[in-house]
CSV table of C-alpha atoms in Angstrom, one decimal:
chain,number,residue,atom,x,y,z
H,21,UNK,CA,30.0,5.8,-48.2
H,22,UNK,CA,26.6,4.5,-47.2
H,23,UNK,CA,25.0,7.2,-49.4
H,24,UNK,CA,27.1,6.1,-52.3
H,25,UNK,CA,26.2,2.5,-51.8
H,26,UNK,CA,22.5,3.3,-51.1
H,27,UNK,CA,21.3,2.7,-54.7
H,28,UNK,CA,23.1,-0.6,-54.8
H,29,UNK,CA,21.7,-1.8,-51.5
H,30,UNK,CA,18.1,-0.6,-52.1
H,31,UNK,CA,17.0,-4.0,-53.4
H,32,UNK,CA,18.9,-6.0,-50.8
H,33,UNK,CA,17.3,-7.4,-47.7
H,34,UNK,CA,14.7,-5.0,-46.1
H,35,UNK,CA,16.8,-4.5,-42.9
H,36,UNK,CA,19.5,-2.6,-44.9
H,37,UNK,CA,19.4,0.9,-43.3
H,38,UNK,CA,19.3,4.1,-45.3
H,39,UNK,CA,22.0,6.7,-44.8
H,40,UNK,CA,19.5,8.9,-43.0
H,41,UNK,CA,18.7,6.1,-40.6
H,42,UNK,CA,22.4,5.5,-39.9
H,43,UNK,CA,23.0,9.2,-39.2
H,44,UNK,CA,20.0,9.4,-36.8
H,45,UNK,CA,21.7,6.8,-34.6
H,46,UNK,CA,25.1,8.5,-34.5
H,47,UNK,CA,26.0,10.8,-31.5
H,48,UNK,CA,29.0,11.5,-29.3
H,49,UNK,CA,28.7,9.9,-25.9
H,50,UNK,CA,30.6,10.4,-22.6
H,51,UNK,CA,34.2,10.7,-23.5
H,52,UNK,CA,35.7,13.3,-21.2
H,53,UNK,CA,37.6,10.6,-19.2
H,54,UNK,CA,37.5,6.9,-18.7
H,55,UNK,CA,34.4,5.8,-16.8
H,56,UNK,CA,32.9,9.2,-17.4
H,57,UNK,CA,29.1,9.5,-16.8
H,58,UNK,CA,28.9,12.7,-14.9
H,59,UNK,CA,26.7,14.6,-17.3
H,60,UNK,CA,24.2,14.1,-20.1
H,61,UNK,CA,25.6,14.0,-23.7
H,62,UNK,CA,24.1,13.6,-27.1
H,63,UNK,CA,24.9,9.9,-27.0
H,64,UNK,CA,23.3,9.3,-23.6
H,65,UNK,CA,20.3,11.4,-24.6
H,66,UNK,CA,19.9,9.2,-27.7
H,67,UNK,CA,20.0,6.0,-25.6
H,68,UNK,CA,17.6,7.5,-23.1
H,69,UNK,CA,15.1,8.4,-25.8
H,70,UNK,CA,15.2,4.9,-27.3
H,71,UNK,CA,14.7,3.3,-23.9
H,72,UNK,CA,11.7,5.4,-23.1
H,73,UNK,CA,10.0,5.4,-26.5
H,74,UNK,CA,6.9,3.3,-27.2
H,75,UNK,CA,8.6,0.5,-29.0
H,76,UNK,CA,8.1,-2.5,-26.8
H,77,UNK,CA,10.8,-4.7,-28.4
H,78,UNK,CA,14.0,-5.5,-26.5
H,79,UNK,CA,16.5,-2.7,-27.0
H,80,UNK,CA,20.1,-4.0,-27.3
H,81,UNK,CA,22.6,-1.5,-25.9
H,82,UNK,CA,26.0,-2.6,-27.3
H,83,UNK,CA,29.1,-1.6,-25.4
H,84,UNK,CA,32.4,-2.2,-27.2
H,85,UNK,CA,34.5,0.0,-25.0
H,86,UNK,CA,32.7,0.4,-21.7
H,87,UNK,CA,29.2,1.0,-20.5
H,88,UNK,CA,29.6,4.6,-19.2
H,89,UNK,CA,27.4,6.3,-21.8
H,90,UNK,CA,24.7,3.7,-21.1
H,91,UNK,CA,25.2,4.4,-17.4
H,92,UNK,CA,24.6,8.1,-18.0
H,93,UNK,CA,21.3,7.4,-19.9
H,94,UNK,CA,20.1,5.3,-17.0
H,95,UNK,CA,21.2,7.8,-14.4
H,96,UNK,CA,19.4,10.6,-16.3
H,97,UNK,CA,16.2,8.4,-16.3
H,98,UNK,CA,16.6,7.8,-12.6
H,99,UNK,CA,17.2,11.5,-11.8
H,100,UNK,CA,14.1,12.6,-13.8
H,101,UNK,CA,11.6,10.0,-12.5
H,102,UNK,CA,12.7,8.6,-9.1
H,103,UNK,CA,10.7,11.2,-7.2
H,104,UNK,CA,7.6,11.0,-9.3
H,105,UNK,CA,4.5,8.7,-9.1
H,106,UNK,CA,5.5,7.0,-12.4
H,107,UNK,CA,8.9,5.8,-11.1
H,108,UNK,CA,7.8,2.2,-10.5
H,109,UNK,CA,6.3,2.0,-14.0
H,110,UNK,CA,9.4,3.5,-15.6
H,111,UNK,CA,11.6,1.1,-13.7
H,112,UNK,CA,9.5,-1.8,-14.9
H,113,UNK,CA,9.7,-0.6,-18.5
H,114,UNK,CA,13.5,-0.1,-18.4
H,115,UNK,CA,14.0,-3.5,-16.8
H,116,UNK,CA,11.8,-5.2,-19.4
H,117,UNK,CA,13.2,-3.4,-22.4
H,118,UNK,CA,16.9,-2.7,-22.0
H,119,UNK,CA,19.5,-5.4,-22.7
H,120,UNK,CA,23.2,-4.5,-22.3
H,121,UNK,CA,25.4,-6.5,-24.6
H,122,UNK,CA,29.0,-5.8,-23.4
H,123,UNK,CA,32.3,-7.2,-24.6
H,124,UNK,CA,33.6,-7.5,-21.1
H,125,UNK,CA,33.7,-4.7,-18.5
H,126,UNK,CA,36.0,-2.2,-20.1
H,127,UNK,CA,35.3,0.5,-17.5
H,128,UNK,CA,33.8,0.6,-14.1
H,129,UNK,CA,30.5,2.1,-14.9
H,130,UNK,CA,28.6,-1.1,-14.6
H,131,UNK,CA,30.1,-2.0,-11.3
H,132,UNK,CA,29.9,1.6,-9.9
H,133,UNK,CA,26.3,2.4,-11.0
H,134,UNK,CA,24.3,0.1,-13.3
H,135,UNK,CA,24.7,-3.1,-11.4
H,136,UNK,CA,23.7,-1.4,-8.2
H,137,UNK,CA,20.9,0.9,-9.3
H,138,UNK,CA,19.5,-1.2,-12.1
H,139,UNK,CA,20.1,-4.9,-11.1
H,140,UNK,CA,17.1,-6.2,-13.1
H,141,UNK,CA,18.4,-4.9,-16.4
H,142,UNK,CA,19.8,-7.8,-18.4
H,143,UNK,CA,23.5,-8.0,-19.0
H,144,UNK,CA,25.0,-10.2,-21.7
H,145,UNK,CA,28.6,-10.5,-20.7
H,146,UNK,CA,30.0,-11.5,-24.1
H,147,UNK,CA,33.4,-12.8,-25.2
H,148,UNK,CA,35.0,-15.1,-27.7
H,149,UNK,CA,34.2,-14.2,-31.2
H,150,UNK,CA,35.0,-15.0,-34.8
H,151,UNK,CA,38.2,-16.8,-35.6
H,152,UNK,CA,39.7,-19.7,-37.5
H,153,UNK,CA,41.9,-21.4,-34.9
H,154,UNK,CA,39.4,-23.9,-33.5
H,155,UNK,CA,39.1,-26.0,-36.6
H,156,UNK,CA,42.1,-26.5,-38.9
H,157,UNK,CA,39.9,-26.7,-42.0
H,158,UNK,CA,38.7,-23.2,-41.3
H,159,UNK,CA,42.2,-21.7,-41.6
H,160,UNK,CA,41.5,-20.7,-45.2
H,161,UNK,CA,38.9,-18.1,-44.0
H,162,UNK,CA,41.6,-16.2,-42.2
H,163,UNK,CA,44.1,-16.4,-45.0
H,164,UNK,CA,45.5,-13.9,-47.5
H,165,UNK,CA,44.3,-16.2,-50.3
H,166,UNK,CA,40.7,-15.7,-49.2
H,167,UNK,CA,40.7,-12.0,-48.3
H,168,UNK,CA,43.2,-10.2,-50.6
H,169,UNK,CA,41.2,-10.7,-53.8
H,170,UNK,CA,38.2,-9.2,-52.0
H,171,UNK,CA,40.2,-6.3,-50.6
H,172,UNK,CA,41.7,-5.1,-53.9
H,173,UNK,CA,38.8,-5.4,-56.3
H,174,UNK,CA,35.7,-4.1,-54.5
H,175,UNK,CA,36.1,-0.4,-54.1
H,176,UNK,CA,37.9,2.1,-51.7
H,177,UNK,CA,36.0,1.4,-48.5
H,178,UNK,CA,37.1,-2.3,-48.3
H,179,UNK,CA,40.5,-1.5,-49.7
H,180,UNK,CA,41.2,0.7,-46.7
H,181,UNK,CA,40.5,-2.2,-44.4
H,182,UNK,CA,43.4,-4.4,-43.2
H,183,UNK,CA,43.1,-8.1,-43.7
H,184,UNK,CA,45.2,-11.1,-42.9
H,185,UNK,CA,48.5,-10.9,-44.8
H,186,UNK,CA,47.2,-8.4,-47.3
H,187,UNK,CA,50.5,-6.7,-48.0
H,188,UNK,CA,49.7,-3.4,-46.3
H,189,UNK,CA,51.6,-1.7,-43.5
H,190,UNK,CA,50.6,1.1,-41.2
H,191,UNK,CA,52.5,2.8,-38.4
H,192,UNK,CA,51.4,2.1,-34.9
H,193,UNK,CA,49.3,4.7,-33.1
H,194,UNK,CA,51.3,4.2,-30.0
H,195,UNK,CA,54.8,3.9,-31.5
H,196,UNK,CA,57.4,1.5,-30.4
H,197,UNK,CA,57.3,0.2,-26.9
H,198,UNK,CA,60.3,-0.1,-24.6
H,199,UNK,CA,60.9,-3.6,-25.8
H,200,UNK,CA,61.0,-2.5,-29.4
H,201,UNK,CA,57.8,-4.0,-30.6
H,202,UNK,CA,54.8,-2.2,-31.9
H,203,UNK,CA,51.6,-2.5,-29.9
H,204,UNK,CA,49.2,-2.4,-32.9
H,205,UNK,CA,50.1,-2.9,-36.5
H,206,UNK,CA,47.2,-3.4,-38.9
H,207,UNK,CA,48.1,-5.1,-42.1
H,208,UNK,CA,51.0,-7.2,-43.0
H,209,UNK,CA,54.3,-6.5,-41.2
H,210,UNK,CA,57.4,-5.8,-43.3
H,211,UNK,CA,59.5,-7.6,-40.8
H,212,UNK,CA,57.7,-10.5,-39.1
H,213,UNK,CA,60.5,-11.0,-36.6
H,214,UNK,CA,60.3,-7.4,-35.3
H,215,UNK,CA,56.7,-6.4,-35.8
H,216,UNK,CA,53.8,-8.3,-34.4
H,217,UNK,CA,50.2,-7.5,-33.6
H,218,UNK,CA,50.8,-8.2,-29.9
H,219,UNK,CA,54.0,-9.1,-28.1
H,220,UNK,CA,52.5,-12.5,-27.1
H,221,UNK,CA,55.7,-14.4,-26.8
H,222,UNK,CA,54.5,-17.3,-28.7
H,223,UNK,CA,54.7,-18.7,-32.3
H,224,UNK,CA,51.8,-16.7,-33.7
H,225,UNK,CA,52.7,-14.4,-36.5
H,226,UNK,CA,51.3,-10.9,-36.6
H,227,UNK,CA,47.8,-10.7,-38.1
H,228,UNK,CA,46.9,-14.3,-37.1
H,229,UNK,CA,44.7,-12.6,-34.4
H,230,UNK,CA,43.3,-9.7,-36.4
H,231,UNK,CA,39.6,-10.0,-36.1
H,232,UNK,CA,37.7,-7.2,-34.3
H,233,UNK,CA,37.3,-8.7,-30.9
H,234,UNK,CA,34.1,-6.9,-29.9
H,235,UNK,CA,32.0,-8.0,-32.8
H,236,UNK,CA,30.2,-10.9,-30.9
H,237,UNK,CA,27.8,-8.2,-29.5
H,238,UNK,CA,26.7,-7.4,-33.1
H,239,UNK,CA,26.9,-10.9,-34.6
H,240,UNK,CA,24.6,-12.1,-31.9
H,241,UNK,CA,21.8,-10.0,-33.4
H,242,UNK,CA,22.1,-10.9,-37.1
H,243,UNK,CA,18.9,-12.3,-38.6
H,244,UNK,CA,20.4,-15.5,-40.0
H,245,UNK,CA,17.8,-18.0,-38.7
H,246,UNK,CA,19.4,-18.8,-35.4
H,247,UNK,CA,17.2,-17.9,-32.5
H,248,UNK,CA,19.4,-16.3,-29.9
H,249,UNK,CA,17.3,-13.2,-29.6
H,250,UNK,CA,14.4,-15.4,-28.5
H,251,UNK,CA,16.6,-17.6,-26.2
H,252,UNK,CA,20.3,-16.8,-26.0
H,253,UNK,CA,21.1,-20.4,-25.0
H,254,UNK,CA,20.1,-21.5,-28.5
H,255,UNK,CA,23.3,-20.0,-30.0
H,256,UNK,CA,24.4,-17.4,-32.5
H,257,UNK,CA,27.4,-16.3,-34.4
H,258,UNK,CA,28.3,-14.3,-31.3
H,259,UNK,CA,28.2,-17.3,-29.1
H,260,UNK,CA,25.7,-19.0,-26.7
H,261,UNK,CA,24.6,-17.5,-23.4
H,262,UNK,CA,22.7,-18.6,-20.2
H,263,UNK,CA,21.8,-16.7,-17.0
H,264,UNK,CA,24.3,-16.9,-14.1
H,265,UNK,CA,23.3,-19.2,-11.3
H,266,UNK,CA,23.9,-16.4,-8.8
H,267,UNK,CA,22.8,-13.3,-10.8
H,268,UNK,CA,19.9,-14.4,-13.1
H,269,UNK,CA,19.9,-11.1,-15.0
H,270,UNK,CA,23.6,-11.6,-16.0
H,271,UNK,CA,24.1,-13.9,-19.0
H,272,UNK,CA,27.5,-15.6,-19.5
H,273,UNK,CA,29.0,-17.4,-22.4
H,274,UNK,CA,28.5,-21.2,-22.7
H,275,UNK,CA,30.9,-23.7,-23.9
H,276,UNK,CA,30.4,-25.9,-27.0
H,277,UNK,CA,32.4,-29.1,-27.5
H,278,UNK,CA,34.9,-28.8,-30.4
H,279,UNK,CA,34.8,-32.1,-32.3
H,280,UNK,CA,38.4,-31.6,-33.3
H,281,UNK,CA,39.7,-31.6,-29.8
H,282,UNK,CA,36.9,-33.1,-27.7
H,283,UNK,CA,37.1,-30.2,-25.3
H,284,UNK,CA,34.5,-27.5,-24.6
H,285,UNK,CA,35.1,-23.7,-24.9
H,286,UNK,CA,32.9,-20.6,-25.3
H,287,UNK,CA,35.1,-19.6,-28.2
H,288,UNK,CA,34.0,-22.6,-30.2
H,289,UNK,CA,30.3,-21.6,-29.6
H,290,UNK,CA,31.1,-18.8,-32.1
H,291,UNK,CA,33.8,-20.4,-34.2
H,292,UNK,CA,31.6,-23.4,-35.1
H,293,UNK,CA,29.9,-21.1,-37.6
H,294,UNK,CA,33.1,-19.6,-39.1
H,295,UNK,CA,32.6,-20.7,-42.7
H,296,UNK,CA,29.1,-19.3,-43.0
H,297,UNK,CA,30.0,-16.2,-41.1
H,298,UNK,CA,33.1,-15.3,-43.1
H,299,UNK,CA,31.4,-16.0,-46.4
H,300,UNK,CA,28.5,-13.8,-45.3
H,301,UNK,CA,30.9,-10.9,-44.8
H,302,UNK,CA,32.4,-11.6,-48.2
H,303,UNK,CA,28.9,-11.6,-49.7
H,304,UNK,CA,28.1,-8.2,-48.3
H,305,UNK,CA,31.3,-6.9,-49.8
H,306,UNK,CA,30.1,-8.1,-53.1
H,307,UNK,CA,26.7,-6.3,-52.6
H,308,UNK,CA,28.4,-3.0,-52.2
H,309,UNK,CA,30.6,-3.5,-55.3
H,310,UNK,CA,27.8,-4.8,-57.5
H,311,UNK,CA,25.7,-2.3,-59.5
H,312,UNK,CA,22.8,-4.7,-60.0
H,313,UNK,CA,21.1,-7.3,-57.8
H,314,UNK,CA,21.9,-10.0,-60.4
H,315,UNK,CA,25.7,-9.2,-60.2
H,316,UNK,CA,26.0,-10.7,-56.6
H,317,UNK,CA,25.0,-13.7,-54.7
H,318,UNK,CA,22.4,-13.6,-51.9
H,319,UNK,CA,21.4,-15.8,-49.0
H,320,UNK,CA,18.8,-18.6,-49.4
H,321,UNK,CA,15.4,-18.1,-47.8
H,322,UNK,CA,14.3,-20.7,-45.2
H,323,UNK,CA,10.8,-21.0,-43.9
H,324,UNK,CA,10.3,-23.7,-41.3
H,325,UNK,CA,7.0,-25.6,-41.1
H,326,UNK,CA,7.3,-25.4,-37.3
H,327,UNK,CA,10.0,-23.9,-35.2
H,328,UNK,CA,8.7,-25.4,-31.9
H,329,UNK,CA,7.5,-29.0,-31.7
H,330,UNK,CA,6.7,-31.5,-28.9
H,331,UNK,CA,7.0,-35.3,-28.7
H,332,UNK,CA,7.1,-38.1,-26.3
H,333,UNK,CA,10.2,-40.2,-25.4
H,334,UNK,CA,10.8,-42.9,-28.0
H,335,UNK,CA,8.8,-41.2,-30.7
H,336,UNK,CA,10.0,-39.8,-34.0
H,337,UNK,CA,9.3,-36.1,-34.9
H,338,UNK,CA,9.1,-34.7,-38.4
H,339,UNK,CA,11.0,-31.4,-39.1
H,340,UNK,CA,10.5,-29.7,-42.4
H,341,UNK,CA,11.2,-26.4,-44.2
H,342,UNK,CA,10.4,-24.6,-47.5
H,343,UNK,CA,13.7,-23.5,-49.1
H,344,UNK,CA,14.1,-21.0,-52.0
H,345,UNK,CA,17.1,-19.0,-53.4
H,346,UNK,CA,16.6,-15.5,-54.7
H,347,UNK,CA,19.3,-16.1,-57.4
H,348,UNK,CA,17.9,-19.4,-58.5
H,349,UNK,CA,21.0,-21.3,-57.2
H,350,UNK,CA,21.0,-24.9,-56.3
H,351,UNK,CA,21.2,-25.3,-52.5
H,352,UNK,CA,22.6,-28.0,-50.1
H,353,UNK,CA,20.6,-28.8,-47.0
H,354,UNK,CA,21.8,-30.4,-43.7
H,355,UNK,CA,19.8,-31.1,-40.6
H,356,UNK,CA,21.8,-31.7,-37.5
H,357,UNK,CA,21.3,-32.0,-33.7
H,358,UNK,CA,22.8,-29.1,-31.9
H,359,UNK,CA,23.9,-31.2,-28.9
H,360,UNK,CA,25.4,-28.3,-26.9
H,361,UNK,CA,22.2,-26.3,-27.0
H,362,UNK,CA,20.0,-29.4,-26.3
H,363,UNK,CA,19.2,-30.4,-22.7
H,364,UNK,CA,18.4,-34.1,-23.1
H,365,UNK,CA,20.8,-36.2,-21.1
H,366,UNK,CA,20.3,-39.3,-23.2
H,367,UNK,CA,22.2,-39.5,-26.6
H,368,UNK,CA,20.2,-38.5,-29.6
H,369,UNK,CA,20.5,-40.5,-32.8
H,370,UNK,CA,21.6,-38.8,-36.0
H,371,UNK,CA,18.9,-37.1,-37.9
H,372,UNK,CA,17.2,-39.3,-40.5
H,373,UNK,CA,17.0,-38.0,-44.1
H,374,UNK,CA,19.3,-35.0,-43.1
H,375,UNK,CA,19.8,-33.6,-46.6
H,376,UNK,CA,16.2,-33.3,-47.6
H,377,UNK,CA,13.5,-30.6,-46.9
H,378,UNK,CA,11.8,-33.1,-44.6
H,379,UNK,CA,13.8,-34.9,-42.0
H,380,UNK,CA,13.1,-37.0,-38.8
H,381,UNK,CA,14.4,-36.8,-35.3
H,382,UNK,CA,13.9,-39.7,-32.8
H,383,UNK,CA,13.5,-38.6,-29.2
H,384,UNK,CA,15.6,-41.0,-26.9
H,385,UNK,CA,13.7,-43.5,-24.8
H,386,UNK,CA,15.3,-42.0,-21.7
H,387,UNK,CA,14.3,-38.4,-22.4
H,388,UNK,CA,12.6,-36.6,-19.6
H,389,UNK,CA,9.6,-34.3,-19.7
H,390,UNK,CA,10.5,-30.6,-20.4
H,391,UNK,CA,14.0,-31.6,-21.8
H,392,UNK,CA,14.7,-30.3,-25.3
H,393,UNK,CA,16.4,-31.3,-28.5
H,394,UNK,CA,17.7,-28.5,-30.7
H,395,UNK,CA,17.9,-29.2,-34.4
H,396,UNK,CA,19.6,-26.8,-36.9
H,397,UNK,CA,18.9,-26.8,-40.6
H,398,UNK,CA,21.9,-25.2,-42.5
H,399,UNK,CA,21.0,-24.3,-46.1
H,400,UNK,CA,24.0,-23.2,-48.3
H,401,UNK,CA,23.8,-22.2,-51.9
H,402,UNK,CA,26.1,-22.9,-54.8
H,403,UNK,CA,26.8,-19.3,-55.5
H,404,UNK,CA,30.1,-17.3,-55.0
H,405,UNK,CA,30.7,-16.9,-52.2
H,406,UNK,CA,28.6,-19.7,-50.9
H,407,UNK,CA,26.0,-18.1,-48.7
H,408,UNK,CA,23.9,-19.7,-46.0
H,409,UNK,CA,20.8,-19.4,-43.9
H,410,UNK,CA,19.6,-21.5,-40.9
H,411,UNK,CA,16.4,-22.8,-39.5
H,412,UNK,CA,16.4,-23.8,-35.8
H,413,UNK,CA,13.8,-26.1,-34.4
H,414,UNK,CA,13.3,-26.8,-30.7
H,415,UNK,CA,11.6,-30.1,-29.8
H,416,UNK,CA,10.4,-30.3,-26.3
H,417,UNK,CA,9.8,-33.6,-24.6
H,418,UNK,CA,6.2,-34.1,-23.3
C-alpha cells in the first residue's frame, strides 16, 4: 500500500518515508513465548545495529506489547562487549542514545533484565492517549458523523479500518466468553445490548473506547511544533512526562488540569490536543486519496523568532512567529500560556495580543529565578479538514 501511495506522498512533508525505508525497518522479533529474549532474532539484531551505529541522535525504541525484543538487543550488546576494553564506552553510548518508550510493562523483560543491567537507559513509561471523553465539545471527533465519510470515500486501506459506529461488524478473534460477551469486536455491533468492546459493566456502548491505546508512544514523536523530544515535560500529543523522584531515568506521565472539571489527569495531557490530533489524522487520509498536492489540505508552517527567551520578574516579553500556509489558506493564531508545563508559582496574566503574529507575556512580579513560563502558539488553517501547527516558547525568569 505504501508503494501505491508513494507517488501521491512524494511531495508531502520531507519526513514521509519511502516504501524501501519502511521495509528496511521491518523484522520479526522475539515471539517464541511471552517475555522471550533467550536468543537473537532479526528484530533484536535490527535494534542492536541501530543502537550501535554512528547516528548520535536519541533512538526511541517503542514497545507496544512488551520490551522483550529490546531486552534481547541490549543483552546481545552486553554479551559481545562486556569482557572487552571498549565496554565502558559502549555502555556510555547506549545509555546516552537509547530511549525506551513503552506503553506500560506488558511483559517482565524490563523488570527481569533491562532495569537491572541497564539502569541508566531512559524509560518513558507512557499511558493515557487520544480520546474524546475529557471535553464534551470534542465528542464529535469520536463520532460516526466525523469518521464514516472518511472511511468510505478514501480507498481500500482506510475502508478496512474500523471506526466509531461505522456500520461494520467483525467476529471476535477469541469468540464468546463464558458470560456470553465478545472480548473484542471492531466496528459497530449489530446488537448493542449483547456485543460490547469490553464487558466493562458501565453505560458505555461498544466502540466508545476504540482508539489504539498504545499510540502515545508514536504521537509523542510527531513533529508538530511541540517540543517534547527536547524536554518531555513540555508536552506532546502523547502526553507530558517528567523523571521519577526515586528513579531519575524513568519518566512518568504528568497530570494537566482539565478546565471542564477542574481536576488534573495524565489523560487530559493528551486529550487537550484532540481536535488538532484527529483532524491531522483525517488530513493524512486525504493525502493518500488525493492524486495531486493541490487536492488536499496541508498543515501551516510556523517559524518562531525565538523558542527560548529570558526576562525579569515584572517585565513583559515579546513572542513572535512567521506563519505561512502551503495551500494559501487563511489561518487563525492563538497564543496561550501552558500553565501545566510552566513552573512559575505566581499566576500569569493572559497573553496580550494573542491572535497576532506578535504577542506579549508579562512575567509575574513574584516569579523566581530559573522558573519558566511556557507559551504555545496554535496556528490553524481554514482548509478541510482544518489543520494545525504549533510553536512552543519557553521564557525563563532571570
